[in-house]
Amino acid sequence: QILASKMFNELDQPAPQTRYIALFIDDVYEGLGIHIALADSRTNGQYDSESEFPVLPDLEELKQWARDTPAGDAFYAGIRERFGLEKLTDLLCVYSIMGTVHLYDEEFHLYKEQREDSLWNVIPAVSHRSFGKNLREELQETQRPITPMLNDYFAYEYPIDESEVTNSLIVKFHQTPQLREQFGKRLLYLMDEVFTPNWFDTRIDKLEEKIGAYMQRRDGFERRQGQHHSPAETWPYQVEALRDFIELRYAFIRSMLLFDRPVAWHNRVEMHLSTEDSGRILFTDDAGWTIAAIDIEPDGIQGNPEVLLYLTPDHENDGITQNWHAEVEGGSISGTITLYYRNDIAPDGRDNYYMHDDAVGRQWELELFLDGTAVDSRPNPFSNKVTAEVRLSGSHILQLLHGE
């Protein structure tokens, strides 16, 4: 929530103010919350194309126009007459970066000044501005049985457009070629020039400095243990998961913009490397799924290897029910490899590669096995990943299995 607000602030976009609040009852710590300011009377109402709530005449006219006007030139001309288009585009881009496009159907507020020539502006949703859709309908956590918010699951393959919404304004925005092109260009600009990895790292570091001590407290919670989101010792891994989400979400978005709606070569990546390559390399298929990453030190590549990396199912595995196949021809690769797996059991989730339906379970015990031999590994179940040092040359099978 706080990080999302900072994104809107960076763009000079009106957004509800937020701040952290530590709750103490009778001097006993009971958790950390967020105070979110509500939209005030200057807004003209909540925009929902199917809403039955009474709205002001100007807003009703806007909703009727959005319903009646087909996508295309007429819609493009009409939306430019009615909206501060840059602000609307930025709102859609930020929601796409966050992976919360479902909010298009839930809530955002509109306002405009009481002048004849004023344009509509948008205010983002008051709540649910989290990174990734962490609602898992029909599922419950044993520690928090009253809520479907499952914070320990990790997913980032959420659409960037209107494919899962019914809001006519947003649907037709993305179906109008001129607006879709403007949206894609602006989204890439924001990723490359504004919300860079360094931008996120700096602000995550500041937020961690502010709330880290509270998130790792072991005392308190006398009235409701469920107020603590997770065991205190897992906090660094959850912070890491947020950074991982940004990296993997960006790779997914780039694939979506490049390939639009790809249908082939899921879980398969081919790449040509040379001795000049170093640093971090993502193996992302054309559907936007990153199946692995490797951090290569200088001189970590010998020759000019052709690399093929792909997955095949193996339900006999005691751990992750997929095998990673690495074919490295014409050279070798040495570095720190990270293997990513899916663990998303939502009804609309992509898949679950873990042998159980647990968000975490025994995933802390996962180790990377290279051609049947265990390698010193570091798992992070909150990012669905395991990391290890490897050298690859020729054909290999990599597995993520429960260690002894």
Short mmCIF file of C-alpha atoms in Angstrom, two decimals:
data_model
loop_
_atom_site.label_atom_id
_atom_site.label_comp_id
_atom_site.label_asym_id
_atom_site.label_seq_id
_atom_site.Cartn_x
_atom_site.Cartn_y
_atom_site.Cartn_z
CA GLN A 1 0.00 0.00 0.00
CA ILE A 2 2.66 2.51 1.01
CA LEU A 3 4.92 1.68 -1.92
CA ALA A 4 1.99 1.97 -4.33
CA SER A 5 1.19 5.42 -2.93
CA LYS A 6 4.79 6.46 -3.52
CA MET A 7 4.46 5.41 -7.17
CA PHE A 8 1.43 7.64 -7.65
CA ASN A 9 3.16 10.46 -5.79
CA GLU A 10 6.16 10.14 -8.09
CA LEU A 11 3.84 10.80 -11.04
CA ASP A 12 2.10 13.71 -9.29
CA GLN A 13 -1.04 11.59 -9.40
CA PRO A 14 -3.75 12.27 -6.79
CA ALA A 15 -3.86 9.32 -4.41
CA PRO A 16 -5.09 8.63 -0.87
CA GLN A 17 -2.48 9.54 1.74
CA THR A 18 -1.12 6.63 3.77
CA ARG A 19 0.95 6.07 6.87
CA TYR A 20 1.89 3.18 9.15
CA ILE A 21 0.27 2.84 12.56
CA ALA A 22 1.57 0.53 15.29
CA LEU A 23 -1.31 -0.71 17.46
CA PHE A 24 -0.80 -1.09 21.20
CA ILE A 25 -3.60 -2.14 23.56
CA ASP A 26 -2.82 -1.85 27.28
CA ASP A 27 0.85 -1.42 26.30
CA VAL A 28 0.81 -4.74 24.42
CA TYR A 29 1.86 -4.66 20.77
CA GLU A 30 -0.95 -6.00 18.57
CA GLY A 31 0.34 -5.40 15.07
CA LEU A 32 1.21 -2.88 12.38
CA GLY A 33 -1.51 -1.34 10.24
CA ILE A 34 -1.91 1.28 7.54
CA HIS A 35 -4.05 4.38 7.83
CA ILE A 36 -5.48 5.24 4.40
CA ALA A 37 -7.27 8.54 3.82
CA LEU A 38 -10.65 8.22 2.12
CA ALA A 39 -11.61 10.19 -0.96
CA ASP A 40 -13.40 13.33 0.19
CA SER A 41 -16.43 15.25 -1.00
CA ARG A 42 -14.55 16.82 -3.90
CA THR A 43 -14.85 13.56 -5.84
CA ASN A 44 -17.85 13.04 -8.05
CA GLY A 45 -18.35 9.42 -7.10
CA GLN A 46 -17.08 5.92 -7.67
CA TYR A 47 -16.75 4.80 -11.27
CA ASP A 48 -18.25 1.39 -11.95
CA SER A 49 -19.95 0.95 -15.29
CA GLU A 50 -22.47 -1.47 -13.78
CA SER A 51 -23.02 0.32 -10.46
CA GLU A 52 -26.54 0.83 -9.17
CA PHE A 53 -25.48 3.54 -6.73
CA PRO A 54 -26.79 7.06 -7.42
CA VAL A 55 -24.28 9.30 -9.16
CA LEU A 56 -24.06 12.92 -10.16
CA PRO A 57 -25.36 13.84 -13.64
CA ASP A 58 -21.88 14.44 -15.09
CA LEU A 59 -20.75 11.00 -14.01
CA GLU A 60 -23.88 9.36 -15.35
CA GLU A 61 -23.27 11.02 -18.71
CA LEU A 62 -19.70 9.70 -18.72
CA LYS A 63 -20.82 6.17 -17.93
CA GLN A 64 -23.48 6.27 -20.64
CA TRP A 65 -20.94 7.54 -23.17
CA ALA A 66 -18.51 4.76 -22.27
CA ARG A 67 -21.22 2.13 -22.70
CA ASP A 68 -22.56 3.48 -26.00
CA THR A 69 -19.36 4.49 -27.83
CA PRO A 70 -17.54 1.71 -29.71
CA ALA A 71 -13.80 1.29 -29.39
CA GLY A 72 -11.83 3.02 -32.12
CA ASP A 73 -11.59 6.54 -33.50
CA ALA A 74 -14.81 7.80 -31.91
CA PHE A 75 -13.79 6.51 -28.50
CA TYR A 76 -10.30 7.98 -28.87
CA ALA A 77 -11.71 11.41 -29.73
CA GLY A 78 -14.28 11.22 -26.95
CA ILE A 79 -11.90 10.21 -24.21
CA ARG A 80 -9.51 13.01 -25.12
CA GLU A 81 -12.40 15.47 -24.79
CA ARG A 82 -13.38 14.12 -21.36
CA PHE A 83 -10.19 13.08 -19.55
CA GLY A 84 -6.79 14.26 -18.51
CA LEU A 85 -5.49 11.43 -20.67
CA GLU A 86 -1.94 11.31 -19.31
CA LYS A 87 -3.21 10.83 -15.76
CA LEU A 88 -5.61 8.09 -16.81
CA THR A 89 -2.87 6.32 -18.77
CA ASP A 90 -0.50 6.56 -15.81
CA LEU A 91 -3.11 5.04 -13.51
CA LEU A 92 -3.52 2.06 -15.84
CA CYS A 93 0.26 1.69 -16.16
CA VAL A 94 0.84 1.67 -12.39
CA TYR A 95 -1.93 -0.88 -11.88
CA SER A 96 -0.32 -3.00 -14.61
CA ILE A 97 3.10 -2.82 -12.95
CA MET A 98 1.55 -3.82 -9.64
CA GLY A 99 -0.41 -6.66 -11.23
CA THR A 100 -3.70 -5.39 -9.83
CA VAL A 101 -5.72 -4.76 -12.99
CA HIS A 102 -8.69 -6.44 -11.27
CA LEU A 103 -9.12 -3.08 -9.50
CA TYR A 104 -10.48 -1.68 -12.76
CA ASP A 105 -13.72 -3.46 -11.91
CA GLU A 106 -13.68 -2.69 -8.20
CA GLU A 107 -13.10 0.96 -7.54
CA PHE A 108 -11.49 4.14 -8.63
CA HIS A 109 -12.82 7.61 -8.07
CA LEU A 110 -13.24 10.46 -10.49
CA TYR A 111 -13.24 14.16 -9.94
CA LYS A 112 -13.25 17.36 -11.94
CA GLU A 113 -13.41 21.00 -11.09
CA GLN A 114 -16.75 22.79 -11.34
CA ARG A 115 -15.83 24.59 -14.55
CA GLU A 116 -17.35 24.07 -17.95
CA ASP A 117 -13.99 23.28 -19.58
CA SER A 118 -12.65 20.99 -16.82
CA LEU A 119 -11.65 17.39 -17.52
CA TRP A 120 -12.14 14.21 -15.55
CA ASN A 121 -9.22 13.05 -13.42
CA VAL A 122 -8.82 9.75 -11.62
CA ILE A 123 -7.99 8.76 -8.05
CA PRO A 124 -6.78 5.19 -7.52
CA ALA A 125 -8.47 2.64 -5.31
CA VAL A 126 -8.46 3.33 -1.59
CA SER A 127 -7.50 -0.22 -0.64
CA HIS A 128 -6.10 -3.46 -2.11
CA ARG A 129 -3.19 -1.59 -3.73
CA SER A 130 -0.80 -4.45 -3.15
CA PHE A 131 1.76 -5.91 -5.50
CA GLY A 132 0.13 -8.95 -7.03
CA LYS A 133 -3.38 -10.24 -6.50
CA ASN A 134 -3.10 -12.01 -3.16
CA LEU A 135 -6.74 -13.08 -3.02
CA ARG A 136 -7.20 -16.84 -3.32
CA GLU A 137 -10.93 -17.47 -3.40
CA GLU A 138 -12.22 -20.65 -1.73
CA LEU A 139 -8.91 -21.06 0.09
CA GLN A 140 -8.11 -20.39 3.73
CA GLU A 141 -4.96 -20.22 5.79
CA THR A 142 -5.02 -22.24 8.98
CA GLN A 143 -3.42 -19.37 10.91
CA ARG A 144 -5.95 -16.81 9.62
CA PRO A 145 -9.18 -18.71 8.85
CA ILE A 146 -11.37 -15.63 8.51
CA THR A 147 -9.72 -14.16 5.43
CA PRO A 148 -8.90 -15.33 1.88
CA MET A 149 -5.85 -13.03 1.75
CA LEU A 150 -2.99 -15.48 1.37
CA ASN A 151 0.21 -13.50 1.69
CA ASP A 152 2.60 -16.43 1.34
CA TYR A 153 1.66 -17.31 -2.25
CA PHE A 154 3.70 -15.75 -5.04
CA ALA A 155 2.54 -15.03 -8.58
CA TYR A 156 3.13 -12.30 -11.13
CA GLU A 157 1.58 -13.51 -14.40
CA TYR A 158 -1.39 -11.17 -14.20
CA PRO A 159 -2.72 -9.57 -17.41
CA ILE A 160 -1.78 -6.02 -18.28
CA ASP A 161 -4.97 -5.19 -20.17
CA GLU A 162 -8.74 -5.60 -20.12
CA SER A 163 -8.88 -9.37 -20.56
CA GLU A 164 -10.29 -10.03 -17.09
CA VAL A 165 -12.41 -6.93 -16.51
CA THR A 166 -15.86 -5.74 -17.63
CA ASN A 167 -15.53 -2.01 -17.00
CA SER A 168 -16.50 -0.59 -20.40
CA LEU A 169 -14.25 2.46 -20.06
CA ILE A 170 -11.14 0.31 -19.52
CA VAL A 171 -12.10 -2.43 -21.97
CA LYS A 172 -12.56 0.04 -24.79
CA PHE A 173 -9.44 1.98 -23.80
CA HIS A 174 -7.35 -1.13 -24.47
CA GLN A 175 -9.33 -2.03 -27.59
CA THR A 176 -8.69 1.37 -29.15
CA PRO A 177 -5.43 1.16 -31.15
CA GLN A 178 -4.27 4.73 -30.50
CA LEU A 179 -4.77 4.38 -26.74
CA ARG A 180 -3.27 0.90 -26.61
CA GLU A 181 -0.13 2.15 -28.39
CA GLN A 182 0.13 5.12 -26.05
CA PHE A 183 -0.32 2.84 -23.05
CA GLY A 184 2.44 0.44 -24.19
CA LYS A 185 4.93 3.23 -24.82
CA ARG A 186 4.19 4.92 -21.53
CA LEU A 187 4.42 1.64 -19.62
CA LEU A 188 7.88 0.89 -21.02
CA TYR A 189 9.00 4.46 -20.32
CA LEU A 190 7.91 4.24 -16.69
CA MET A 191 9.69 0.90 -16.26
CA ASP A 192 12.91 2.09 -17.91
CA GLU A 193 13.13 5.70 -16.75
CA VAL A 194 11.00 6.21 -13.63
CA PHE A 195 10.28 3.04 -11.66
CA THR A 196 13.66 1.48 -12.22
CA PRO A 197 15.04 -1.35 -10.06
CA ASN A 198 17.11 1.28 -8.24
CA TRP A 199 13.95 3.34 -7.56
CA PHE A 200 12.31 0.33 -5.94
CA ASP A 201 15.44 -0.71 -4.05
CA THR A 202 15.84 2.75 -2.51
CA ARG A 203 12.24 2.97 -1.35
CA ILE A 204 12.03 -0.62 -0.16
CA ASP A 205 15.18 -0.02 1.90
CA LYS A 206 13.60 3.06 3.49
CA LEU A 207 10.34 1.25 4.25
CA GLU A 208 12.23 -1.70 5.70
CA GLU A 209 14.18 0.65 7.94
CA LYS A 210 10.92 2.16 9.16
CA ILE A 211 8.88 -1.01 9.79
CA GLY A 212 11.42 -3.84 9.97
CA ALA A 213 11.65 -3.81 13.76
CA TYR A 214 7.87 -4.06 14.08
CA MET A 215 7.58 -6.83 11.50
CA GLN A 216 10.16 -8.92 13.34
CA ARG A 217 8.78 -8.51 16.85
CA ARG A 218 8.14 -11.76 18.67
CA ASP A 219 6.32 -10.27 21.64
CA GLY A 220 2.73 -9.10 21.85
CA PHE A 221 -0.23 -10.33 19.84
CA GLU A 222 -2.03 -11.44 22.98
CA ARG A 223 -5.49 -10.81 21.60
CA ARG A 224 -5.07 -12.16 18.08
CA GLN A 225 -2.03 -14.09 16.94
CA GLY A 226 -3.27 -13.86 13.37
CA GLN A 227 -2.35 -10.17 13.30
CA HIS A 228 1.25 -11.26 12.72
CA HIS A 229 1.64 -11.94 9.01
CA SER A 230 4.35 -14.62 9.34
CA PRO A 231 7.10 -15.90 11.65
CA ALA A 232 9.53 -13.07 12.44
CA GLU A 233 12.56 -14.88 11.03
CA THR A 234 11.03 -15.00 7.54
CA TRP A 235 10.86 -11.21 7.19
CA PRO A 236 14.07 -10.86 5.09
CA TYR A 237 12.77 -13.49 2.68
CA GLN A 238 9.46 -11.66 2.28
CA VAL A 239 11.26 -8.39 1.53
CA GLU A 240 13.30 -10.27 -1.05
CA ALA A 241 10.08 -11.61 -2.57
CA LEU A 242 8.89 -8.06 -3.22
CA ARG A 243 12.10 -7.26 -5.08
CA ASP A 244 11.74 -10.53 -7.02
CA PHE A 245 8.17 -9.67 -7.93
CA ILE A 246 9.30 -6.41 -9.56
CA GLU A 247 12.03 -8.10 -11.59
CA LEU A 248 9.85 -10.98 -12.78
CA ARG A 249 6.79 -8.80 -13.35
CA TYR A 250 8.85 -6.50 -15.58
CA ALA A 251 10.08 -9.45 -17.63
CA PHE A 252 6.49 -10.66 -17.96
CA ILE A 253 5.24 -7.23 -19.07
CA ARG A 254 7.95 -6.93 -21.72
CA SER A 255 6.95 -10.31 -23.16
CA MET A 256 3.27 -9.33 -23.18
CA LEU A 257 4.01 -6.11 -25.04
CA LEU A 258 6.33 -7.87 -27.48
CA PHE A 259 4.32 -10.99 -28.23
CA ASP A 260 0.82 -9.70 -27.37
CA ARG A 261 -0.96 -13.02 -26.69
CA PRO A 262 1.58 -15.82 -27.30
CA VAL A 263 0.49 -19.43 -27.46
CA ALA A 264 3.70 -21.41 -28.02
CA TRP A 265 6.93 -22.39 -26.32
CA HIS A 266 5.81 -22.04 -22.73
CA ASN A 267 8.48 -23.26 -20.28
CA ARG A 268 11.18 -23.21 -22.98
CA VAL A 269 13.93 -20.67 -23.66
CA GLU A 270 16.77 -20.67 -26.20
CA MET A 271 19.63 -18.19 -25.88
CA HIS A 272 23.03 -17.53 -27.43
CA LEU A 273 25.73 -16.32 -25.02
CA SER A 274 29.29 -15.13 -25.52
CA THR A 275 32.34 -14.40 -23.40
CA GLU A 276 31.27 -10.75 -23.30
CA ASP A 277 28.12 -11.60 -21.35
CA SER A 278 28.12 -11.19 -17.59
CA GLY A 279 25.80 -10.06 -14.85
CA ARG A 280 22.26 -11.30 -14.41
CA ILE A 281 20.50 -13.08 -17.25
CA LEU A 282 16.82 -14.05 -17.13
CA PHE A 283 15.51 -17.04 -19.02
CA THR A 284 11.99 -15.83 -19.78
CA ASP A 285 9.78 -17.62 -22.29
CA ASP A 286 7.60 -15.75 -24.78
CA ALA A 287 4.61 -16.11 -22.46
CA GLY A 288 6.44 -14.03 -19.85
CA TRP A 289 7.25 -16.88 -17.46
CA THR A 290 10.81 -16.77 -16.09
CA ILE A 291 11.92 -20.35 -15.57
CA ALA A 292 15.44 -19.49 -14.38
CA ALA A 293 18.02 -16.75 -13.92
CA ILE A 294 21.79 -16.93 -13.72
CA ASP A 295 24.26 -14.43 -12.29
CA ILE A 296 27.49 -14.70 -14.25
CA GLU A 297 30.76 -13.28 -13.01
CA PRO A 298 33.35 -11.95 -15.49
CA ASP A 299 34.95 -14.92 -17.28
CA GLY A 300 32.01 -17.09 -16.19
CA ILE A 301 31.31 -17.98 -19.82
CA GLN A 302 33.74 -20.04 -21.84
CA GLY A 303 33.30 -20.20 -25.61
CA ASN A 304 30.09 -19.03 -27.26
CA PRO A 305 27.52 -21.43 -25.86
CA GLU A 306 24.06 -22.04 -27.25
CA VAL A 307 21.74 -22.63 -24.32
CA LEU A 308 18.40 -24.44 -24.34
CA LEU A 309 16.48 -24.55 -21.07
CA TYR A 310 13.11 -26.25 -20.74
CA LEU A 311 10.87 -28.02 -18.23
CA THR A 312 9.20 -31.43 -18.27
CA PRO A 313 6.81 -32.81 -15.64
CA ASP A 314 7.97 -35.54 -13.26
CA HIS A 315 5.34 -36.41 -10.66
CA GLU A 316 7.66 -38.92 -9.00
CA ASN A 317 9.77 -36.05 -7.66
CA ASP A 318 9.71 -35.51 -3.90
CA GLY A 319 9.40 -31.74 -4.04
CA ILE A 320 8.85 -29.81 -7.26
CA THR A 321 7.18 -31.99 -9.87
CA GLN A 322 9.15 -30.57 -12.79
CA ASN A 323 12.62 -31.24 -14.16
CA TRP A 324 14.74 -28.45 -15.65
CA HIS A 325 16.71 -29.61 -18.70
CA ALA A 326 19.78 -27.58 -19.63
CA GLU A 327 21.49 -28.14 -22.99
CA VAL A 328 24.70 -26.11 -23.27
CA GLU A 329 26.60 -26.57 -26.54
CA GLY A 330 29.78 -24.83 -27.70
CA GLY A 331 31.03 -23.72 -24.32
CA SER A 332 30.24 -23.60 -20.60
CA ILE A 333 28.49 -21.38 -18.05
CA SER A 334 29.51 -20.87 -14.43
CA GLY A 335 27.56 -18.80 -11.94
CA THR A 336 24.72 -18.61 -9.47
CA ILE A 337 21.58 -20.13 -10.93
CA THR A 338 18.07 -19.53 -9.64
CA LEU A 339 15.30 -21.94 -10.59
CA TYR A 340 11.73 -20.62 -10.34
CA TYR A 341 8.66 -22.78 -9.91
CA ARG A 342 4.95 -22.09 -9.82
CA ASN A 343 3.02 -22.48 -6.58
CA ASP A 344 -0.29 -20.82 -7.32
CA ILE A 345 -3.35 -22.88 -6.46
CA ALA A 346 -5.98 -20.17 -6.99
CA PRO A 347 -8.90 -21.11 -9.26
CA ASP A 348 -7.50 -18.60 -11.78
CA GLY A 349 -3.85 -19.47 -11.06
CA ARG A 350 -1.44 -20.71 -13.73
CA ASP A 351 -0.28 -23.92 -12.02
CA ASN A 352 1.24 -25.50 -8.93
CA TYR A 353 4.50 -27.41 -9.34
CA TYR A 354 4.89 -28.20 -5.66
CA MET A 355 3.81 -31.69 -4.66
CA HIS A 356 1.38 -30.28 -2.08
CA ASP A 357 -1.06 -27.37 -2.01
CA ASP A 358 0.84 -25.56 0.74
CA ALA A 359 1.93 -21.96 0.29
CA VAL A 360 5.16 -22.84 2.12
CA GLY A 361 5.01 -26.24 3.82
CA ARG A 362 8.33 -28.06 3.48
CA GLN A 363 9.64 -25.82 0.72
CA TRP A 364 12.34 -24.57 3.12
CA GLU A 365 13.86 -28.05 2.70
CA LEU A 366 14.15 -27.84 -1.09
CA GLU A 367 17.62 -28.36 -2.55
CA LEU A 368 18.89 -28.18 -6.09
CA PHE A 369 20.03 -31.54 -7.46
CA LEU A 370 22.32 -31.38 -10.49
CA ASP A 371 22.31 -34.69 -12.38
CA GLY A 372 21.20 -36.46 -9.21
CA THR A 373 23.70 -34.82 -6.83
CA ALA A 374 22.62 -32.33 -4.19
CA VAL A 375 24.19 -28.86 -4.43
CA ASP A 376 24.47 -26.38 -1.57
CA SER A 377 21.25 -24.41 -2.02
CA ARG A 378 19.25 -21.47 -0.68
CA PRO A 379 15.44 -21.73 -1.01
CA ASN A 380 12.96 -18.89 -0.67
CA PRO A 381 9.38 -20.24 -0.70
CA PHE A 382 7.98 -16.70 -0.73
CA SER A 383 9.53 -16.19 -4.18
CA ASN A 384 9.09 -19.80 -5.33
CA LYS A 385 12.79 -20.18 -6.01
CA VAL A 386 15.97 -22.06 -5.12
CA THR A 387 19.47 -20.68 -5.74
CA ALA A 388 22.81 -22.51 -6.06
CA GLU A 389 26.26 -22.31 -7.64
CA VAL A 390 26.64 -24.44 -10.78
CA ARG A 391 28.77 -25.05 -13.84
CA LEU A 392 26.88 -26.14 -16.95
CA SER A 393 28.36 -27.71 -20.06
CA GLY A 394 26.66 -30.35 -22.17
CA SER A 395 23.35 -31.91 -21.06
CA HIS A 396 22.06 -31.67 -17.50
CA ILE A 397 18.93 -32.36 -15.48
CA LEU A 398 18.22 -30.05 -12.57
CA GLN A 399 15.66 -30.89 -9.90
CA LEU A 400 14.30 -29.22 -6.77
CA LEU A 401 13.79 -31.94 -4.17
CA HIS A 402 13.33 -32.15 -0.42
CA GLY A 403 16.73 -32.63 1.14
CA GLU A 404 17.49 -35.24 3.74
#
